[in-house]
PDB file of C-alpha atoms in Angstrom:
ATOM      1  CA  UNK A 256      23.769   3.413   7.857  1.00 90.00           C
ATOM      2  CA  UNK A 257      22.261   1.734   5.029  1.00 93.00           C
ATOM      3  CA  UNK A 258      21.812  -2.133   5.770  1.00 92.00           C
ATOM      4  CA  UNK A 259      20.398  -3.744   3.141  1.00 92.00           C
ATOM      5  CA  UNK A 260      17.904  -2.506  -0.322  1.00 93.00           C
ATOM      6  CA  UNK A 261      16.017  -4.254  -3.021  1.00 95.00           C
ATOM      7  CA  UNK A 262      14.368  -2.927  -5.721  1.00 95.00           C
ATOM      8  CA  UNK A 263      12.206  -3.979  -8.328  1.00 96.00           C
ATOM      9  CA  UNK A 264       9.059  -3.055 -10.321  1.00 94.00           C
ATOM     10  CA  UNK A 265       5.269  -3.569  -9.319  1.00 93.00           C
ATOM     11  CA  UNK A 266       2.463  -4.017 -11.659  1.00 89.00           C
ATOM     12  CA  UNK A 267      -0.109  -1.838  -9.889  1.00 85.00           C
ATOM     13  CA  UNK A 268      -4.296  -1.666  -9.739  1.00 75.00           C
ATOM     14  CA  UNK A 269      -5.584   1.037  -9.051  1.00 74.00           C
ATOM     15  CA  UNK A 270      -6.256   0.697  -5.412  1.00 79.00           C
ATOM     16  CA  UNK A 271      -2.211   0.990  -4.648  1.00 89.00           C
ATOM     17  CA  UNK A 272      -0.567  -1.529  -2.413  1.00 94.00           C
ATOM     18  CA  UNK A 273       0.006  -3.185   1.345  1.00 95.00           C
ATOM     19  CA  UNK A 274       3.885  -3.093   2.989  1.00 96.00           C
ATOM     20  CA  UNK A 275       4.890  -4.076   6.214  1.00 94.00           C
ATOM     21  CA  UNK A 276       5.665  -7.159   8.534  1.00 93.00           C
ATOM     22  CA  UNK A 277       2.409  -9.078   8.302  1.00 90.00           C
ATOM     23  CA  UNK A 278       0.887 -11.391   5.677  1.00 87.00           C
ATOM     24  CA  UNK A 279      -2.550 -11.263   7.187  1.00 85.00           C
ATOM     25  CA  UNK A 280      -4.060  -9.613   4.304  1.00 85.00           C
ATOM     26  CA  UNK A 281      -7.611  -7.656   4.249  1.00 84.00           C
ATOM     27  CA  UNK A 282      -8.418  -4.154   2.636  1.00 87.00           C
ATOM     28  CA  UNK A 283      -8.129  -1.171   4.566  1.00 89.00           C
ATOM     29  CA  UNK A 284     -11.078   0.015   6.394  1.00 88.00           C
ATOM     30  CA  UNK A 285     -10.023   2.971   5.878  1.00 89.00           C
ATOM     31  CA  UNK A 286      -7.893   4.705   2.764  1.00 92.00           C
ATOM     32  CA  UNK A 287      -5.819   7.878   3.812  1.00 94.00           C
ATOM     33  CA  UNK A 288      -7.049   9.615   1.012  1.00 94.00           C
ATOM     34  CA  UNK A 289      -5.082  13.724   1.126  1.00 93.00           C
ATOM     35  CA  UNK A 290      -1.725  11.384   2.226  1.00 95.00           C
ATOM     36  CA  UNK A 291       0.854   8.738   0.311  1.00 95.00           C
ATOM     37  CA  UNK A 292       0.428   6.237   2.765  1.00 96.00           C
ATOM     38  CA  UNK A 293      -1.625   5.430   5.999  1.00 95.00           C
ATOM     39  CA  UNK A 294      -1.947   2.515   8.606  1.00 94.00           C
ATOM     40  CA  UNK A 295      -4.018  -0.596   7.356  1.00 93.00           C
ATOM     41  CA  UNK A 296      -3.052  -2.457  10.765  1.00 92.00           C
ATOM     42  CA  UNK A 297      -0.417  -1.957  13.216  1.00 92.00           C
ATOM     43  CA  UNK A 298       1.768  -4.093  11.239  1.00 93.00           C
ATOM     44  CA  UNK A 299       1.281  -2.596   7.931  1.00 95.00           C
ATOM     45  CA  UNK A 300       0.600   0.494   5.927  1.00 96.00           C
ATOM     46  CA  UNK A 301      -1.615   1.261   2.623  1.00 95.00           C
ATOM     47  CA  UNK A 302       0.090   3.256  -0.032  1.00 95.00           C
ATOM     48  CA  UNK A 303      -1.650   5.092  -2.873  1.00 93.00           C
ATOM     49  CA  UNK A 304      -0.070   6.201  -5.672  1.00 88.00           C
ATOM     50  CA  UNK A 305       0.634   9.636  -7.119  1.00 87.00           C
ATOM     51  CA  UNK A 306      -1.319   8.915 -10.110  1.00 79.00           C
ATOM     52  CA  UNK A 307      -4.701   8.384  -9.254  1.00 67.00           C
ATOM     53  CA  UNK A 308      -5.804   5.717 -11.401  1.00 61.00           C
ATOM     54  CA  UNK A 309      -2.567   4.020 -12.456  1.00 61.00           C
ATOM     55  CA  UNK A 310      -2.500   0.241 -13.535  1.00 70.00           C
ATOM     56  CA  UNK A 311       0.700   0.669 -14.600  1.00 81.00           C
ATOM     57  CA  UNK A 312       4.363  -0.084 -13.119  1.00 90.00           C
ATOM     58  CA  UNK A 313       5.632   1.157  -9.871  1.00 92.00           C
ATOM     59  CA  UNK A 314       9.954   1.117  -9.663  1.00 95.00           C
ATOM     60  CA  UNK A 315       9.633   0.036  -5.762  1.00 96.00           C
ATOM     61  CA  UNK A 316      13.066   0.455  -4.216  1.00 96.00           C
ATOM     62  CA  UNK A 317      13.266  -0.469  -0.272  1.00 96.00           C
ATOM     63  CA  UNK A 318      16.143   0.523   1.816  1.00 95.00           C
ATOM     64  CA  UNK A 319      16.845  -1.287   5.896  1.00 93.00           C
ATOM     65  CA  UNK A 320      18.758   1.438   7.749  1.00 94.00           C
ATOM     66  CA  UNK A 321      19.668   0.618  11.124  1.00 90.00           C
ATOM     67  CA  UNK A 322      19.215   4.557  12.265  1.00 92.00           C
ATOM     68  CA  UNK A 323      16.871   7.294  10.577  1.00 95.00           C
ATOM     69  CA  UNK A 324      18.613   8.328   7.092  1.00 96.00           C
ATOM     70  CA  UNK A 325      19.601  11.734   6.018  1.00 95.00           C
ATOM     71  CA  UNK A 326      16.681  13.143   4.218  1.00 93.00           C
ATOM     72  CA  UNK A 327      16.798  12.953   0.163  1.00 93.00           C
ATOM     73  CA  UNK A 328      18.087  15.975  -1.271  1.00 83.00           C
ATOM     74  CA  UNK A 329      16.902  17.144  -4.643  1.00 78.00           C
ATOM     75  CA  UNK A 330      13.351  17.974  -5.856  1.00 79.00           C
ATOM     76  CA  UNK A 331      12.424  14.869  -7.312  1.00 90.00           C
ATOM     77  CA  UNK A 332      10.562  13.476  -4.524  1.00 95.00           C
ATOM     78  CA  UNK A 333       7.514  14.778  -3.127  1.00 93.00           C
ATOM     79  CA  UNK A 334       7.214  15.769   0.452  1.00 94.00           C
ATOM     80  CA  UNK A 335       8.322  12.292   2.629  1.00 96.00           C
ATOM     81  CA  UNK A 336       5.389  10.646   4.714  1.00 97.00           C
ATOM     82  CA  UNK A 337       6.203   8.751   7.449  1.00 98.00           C
ATOM     83  CA  UNK A 338       4.735   5.962  10.056  1.00 97.00           C
ATOM     84  CA  UNK A 339       5.562   3.439  12.666  1.00 97.00           C
ATOM     85  CA  UNK A 340       4.645   0.014  11.629  1.00 95.00           C
ATOM     86  CA  UNK A 341       4.598  -2.986  14.591  1.00 92.00           C
ATOM     87  CA  UNK A 342       6.869  -5.597  13.150  1.00 86.00           C
ATOM     88  CA  UNK A 343       4.662  -9.139  13.458  1.00 80.00           C
ATOM     89  CA  UNK A 344       6.841 -11.297  11.420  1.00 85.00           C
ATOM     90  CA  UNK A 345      10.964 -10.451  10.214  1.00 85.00           C
ATOM     91  CA  UNK A 346       9.844 -10.330   6.545  1.00 90.00           C
ATOM     92  CA  UNK A 347       9.278  -7.181   4.781  1.00 93.00           C
ATOM     93  CA  UNK A 348       5.911  -7.987   2.780  1.00 95.00           C
ATOM     94  CA  UNK A 349       4.054  -6.346  -0.161  1.00 96.00           C
ATOM     95  CA  UNK A 350       1.085  -6.440  -1.865  1.00 95.00           C
ATOM     96  CA  UNK A 351      -0.612  -5.023  -4.342  1.00 93.00           C
ATOM     97  CA  UNK A 352      -4.872  -4.129  -3.988  1.00 90.00           C
ATOM     98  CA  UNK A 353      -6.516  -5.238  -6.886  1.00 86.00           C
ATOM     99  CA  UNK A 354     -10.178  -5.051  -8.178  1.00 82.00           C
ATOM    100  CA  UNK A 355     -11.504  -7.576  -5.178  1.00 80.00           C
ATOM    101  CA  UNK A 356      -8.233  -9.431  -4.628  1.00 87.00           C
ATOM    102  CA  UNK A 357      -4.828  -8.829  -2.951  1.00 91.00           C
ATOM    103  CA  UNK A 358      -2.276 -10.112  -4.613  1.00 92.00           C
ATOM    104  CA  UNK A 359       1.418 -11.055  -3.198  1.00 93.00           C
ATOM    105  CA  UNK A 360       3.755  -8.744  -5.293  1.00 93.00           C
ATOM    106  CA  UNK A 361       7.444  -9.530  -3.791  1.00 93.00           C
ATOM    107  CA  UNK A 362       9.182 -10.687  -6.225  1.00 93.00           C
ATOM    108  CA  UNK A 363       9.927 -15.238  -6.580  1.00 91.00           C
ATOM    109  CA  UNK A 364      13.572 -13.879  -7.802  1.00 91.00           C
ATOM    110  CA  UNK A 365      14.108 -11.157  -4.954  1.00 91.00           C
ATOM    111  CA  UNK A 366      15.356 -13.084  -1.636  1.00 91.00           C
ATOM    112  CA  UNK A 367      13.496 -11.724   1.379  1.00 89.00           C
ATOM    113  CA  UNK A 368      13.433  -8.440   3.192  1.00 90.00           C
ATOM    114  CA  UNK A 369      13.866  -9.269   7.144  1.00 86.00           C
ATOM    115  CA  UNK A 370      14.985  -7.397  10.020  1.00 78.00           C
ATOM    116  CA  UNK A 371      17.226  -8.606  12.988  1.00 66.00           C
ATOM    117  CA  UNK A 372      14.296  -8.128  15.144  1.00 61.00           C
ATOM    118  CA  UNK A 373      14.235  -9.471  19.270  1.00 54.00           C
ATOM    119  CA  UNK A 374      11.866 -12.012  20.107  1.00 51.00           C
ATOM    120  CA  UNK A 375       9.896 -10.424  22.651  1.00 51.00           C
ATOM    121  CA  UNK A 376       7.196  -9.111  19.888  1.00 52.00           C
ATOM    122  CA  UNK A 377       7.640  -5.340  20.950  1.00 60.00           C
ATOM    123  CA  UNK A 378       9.662  -3.784  17.857  1.00 85.00           C
ATOM    124  CA  UNK A 379       8.268  -0.851  16.132  1.00 92.00           C
ATOM    125  CA  UNK A 380       9.820   0.227  12.491  1.00 94.00           C
ATOM    126  CA  UNK A 381       9.624   3.607  11.488  1.00 95.00           C
ATOM    127  CA  UNK A 382       8.680   3.848   7.389  1.00 97.00           C
ATOM    128  CA  UNK A 383       9.601   6.794   5.125  1.00 98.00           C
ATOM    129  CA  UNK A 384       8.157   6.977   1.969  1.00 98.00           C
ATOM    130  CA  UNK A 385       9.045   8.934  -0.898  1.00 97.00           C
ATOM    131  CA  UNK A 386       6.996   9.040  -3.795  1.00 94.00           C
ATOM    132  CA  UNK A 387       7.554  10.774  -7.739  1.00 92.00           C
ATOM    133  CA  UNK A 388       5.696  10.376 -10.881  1.00 89.00           C
ATOM    134  CA  UNK A 389       6.922  12.036 -14.094  1.00 89.00           C
ATOM    135  CA  UNK A 390       3.680  12.087 -15.562  1.00 84.00           C
ATOM    136  CA  UNK A 391       1.205  12.541 -12.321  1.00 79.00           C
ATOM    137  CA  UNK A 392      -1.889  12.890 -14.562  1.00 77.00           C
ATOM    138  CA  UNK A 393      -4.226   9.994 -14.338  1.00 76.00           C
ATOM    139  CA  UNK A 394      -4.469   7.568 -16.700  1.00 74.00           C
ATOM    140  CA  UNK A 395      -3.284   4.252 -17.399  1.00 76.00           C
ATOM    141  CA  UNK A 396       0.171   2.783 -18.199  1.00 77.00           C
ATOM    142  CA  UNK A 397       3.169   3.718 -17.317  1.00 82.00           C
ATOM    143  CA  UNK A 398       3.523   7.355 -15.604  1.00 82.00           C
ATOM    144  CA  UNK A 399       7.251   6.793 -14.592  1.00 89.00           C
ATOM    145  CA  UNK A 400       6.319   6.482 -10.845  1.00 91.00           C
ATOM    146  CA  UNK A 401       8.772   5.498  -8.412  1.00 94.00           C
ATOM    147  CA  UNK A 402       8.727   4.806  -4.345  1.00 96.00           C
ATOM    148  CA  UNK A 403      11.545   5.205  -2.107  1.00 97.00           C
ATOM    149  CA  UNK A 404      10.859   3.036   1.596  1.00 97.00           C
ATOM    150  CA  UNK A 405      12.901   3.923   3.901  1.00 97.00           C
ATOM    151  CA  UNK A 406      12.560   1.637   7.204  1.00 95.00           C
ATOM    152  CA  UNK A 407      14.881   1.702  10.209  1.00 93.00           C
ATOM    153  CA  UNK A 408      14.352   0.279  14.248  1.00 92.00           C
ATOM    154  CA  UNK A 409      12.364   3.067  15.925  1.00 92.00           C
ATOM    155  CA  UNK A 410      10.134   3.373  18.682  1.00 92.00           C
ATOM    156  CA  UNK A 411       6.275   3.916  17.911  1.00 94.00           C
ATOM    157  CA  UNK A 412       5.979   7.897  16.989  1.00 95.00           C
ATOM    158  CA  UNK A 413       3.502  10.026  15.711  1.00 96.00           C
ATOM    159  CA  UNK A 414       3.202   9.909  12.191  1.00 97.00           C
ATOM    160  CA  UNK A 415       4.050  12.688   9.456  1.00 97.00           C
ATOM    161  CA  UNK A 416       1.694  13.566   7.116  1.00 96.00           C
ATOM    162  CA  UNK A 417       0.380  17.081   4.878  1.00 95.00           C
ATOM    163  CA  UNK A 418      -2.905  18.357   5.685  1.00 95.00           C
ATOM    164  CA  UNK A 419      -5.593  17.120   4.105  1.00 95.00           C
ATOM    165  CA  UNK A 420      -8.895  19.410   2.249  1.00 95.00           C
ATOM    166  CA  UNK A 421     -12.615  18.848   2.850  1.00 97.00           C
ATOM    167  CA  UNK A 422     -12.311  16.869  -0.037  1.00 95.00           C
ATOM    168  CA  UNK A 423     -10.084  14.152   1.112  1.00 94.00           C
ATOM    169  CA  UNK A 424     -12.177  13.929   4.547  1.00 95.00           C
ATOM    170  CA  UNK A 425     -15.126  13.164   2.632  1.00 96.00           C
ATOM    171  CA  UNK A 426     -13.450  10.833   0.171  1.00 93.00           C
ATOM    172  CA  UNK A 427     -12.480   8.969   3.106  1.00 94.00           C
ATOM    173  CA  UNK A 428     -15.989   8.961   4.707  1.00 95.00           C
ATOM    174  CA  UNK A 429     -17.382   7.880   1.422  1.00 94.00           C
ATOM    175  CA  UNK A 430     -15.085   4.867   2.016  1.00 91.00           C
ATOM    176  CA  UNK A 431     -15.574   4.080   5.185  1.00 92.00           C
ATOM    177  CA  UNK A 432     -19.049   3.565   4.832  1.00 93.00           C
ATOM    178  CA  UNK A 433     -18.723   1.644   1.506  1.00 89.00           C
ATOM    179  CA  UNK A 434     -15.985  -0.786   3.911  1.00 87.00           C
ATOM    180  CA  UNK A 435     -19.269  -0.647   6.517  1.00 86.00           C
ATOM    181  CA  UNK A 436     -22.196  -1.888   3.815  1.00 83.00           C
ATOM    182  CA  UNK A 437     -22.611  -5.044   3.904  1.00 73.00           C
ATOM    183  CA  UNK A 438     -22.429  -6.739   0.541  1.00 60.00           C
ATOM    184  CA  UNK A 439     -25.905  -7.615  -0.710  1.00 61.00           C
ATOM    185  CA  UNK A 440     -27.018 -10.696  -2.390  1.00 46.00           C
ATOM    186  CA  UNK A 441     -27.285  -9.669  -6.187  1.00 45.00           C
ATOM    187  CA  UNK A 442     -28.145 -13.536  -7.200  1.00 52.00           C
ATOM    188  CA  UNK A 443     -31.300 -13.744  -9.334  1.00 55.00           C
ATOM    189  CA  UNK A 444     -32.988 -16.824 -10.378  1.00 59.00           C
ATOM    190  CA  UNK A 445     -34.947 -17.356 -13.568  1.00 61.00           C
ATOM    191  CA  UNK A 446     -37.479 -19.885 -14.594  1.00 65.00           C
ATOM    192  CA  UNK A 447     -36.928 -21.018 -18.179  1.00 61.00           C
ATOM    193  CA  UNK A 448     -39.994 -22.184 -19.888  1.00 61.00           C
ATOM    194  CA  UNK A 449     -40.071 -23.988 -23.178  1.00 60.00           C
ATOM    195  CA  UNK A 450     -43.478 -23.570 -25.061  1.00 60.00           C
ATOM    196  CA  UNK A 451     -42.755 -25.860 -28.291  1.00 58.00           C
ATOM    197  CA  UNK A 452     -43.538 -29.521 -28.761  1.00 55.00           C
ATOM    198  CA  UNK A 453     -41.231 -31.880 -30.020  1.00 55.00           C
ATOM    199  CA  UNK A 454     -41.872 -33.829 -33.031  1.00 50.00           C
TER     200      UNK A 454
END
């Protein structure tokens, strides 16, 4: 049964967003290219958009259920994907992955979405993700992108994702290699000399 729902607009960067039960944000060490979502940590997932270079608005609806909801009927959604998240904190957090920064994206005027977890720290939540874009072609601006995230208490179980291609595997390997490469120091020192004499 549906317990609670929140719906709001998120302004995206090019990297998608993080969602989960932790506010300890960092860039994921892996990106789930070929999927719409994948683990960022045990407590959070990284979600990629349908429109690859989307830097526009996303309509995000989050539903809390007390049991697995029935699959969404109709053909407007891409096939659903599922992942298990461990609840480090009782409140759900959303953050956008910007160029060099991670920004909290839960609206100030939207009450926190919390789960009634037990206190033993062993709670797991199942997340089901549906995605749709009216215009899936790459580009900047409003593509009519909508995501539906359904959450319910459930034991940790294997994820549900489509198969990925060799190109997806290569993109994942390239991203992981980039993340493992230390940032170089690009600082350069210039010496300024002035040959002229003052009167």
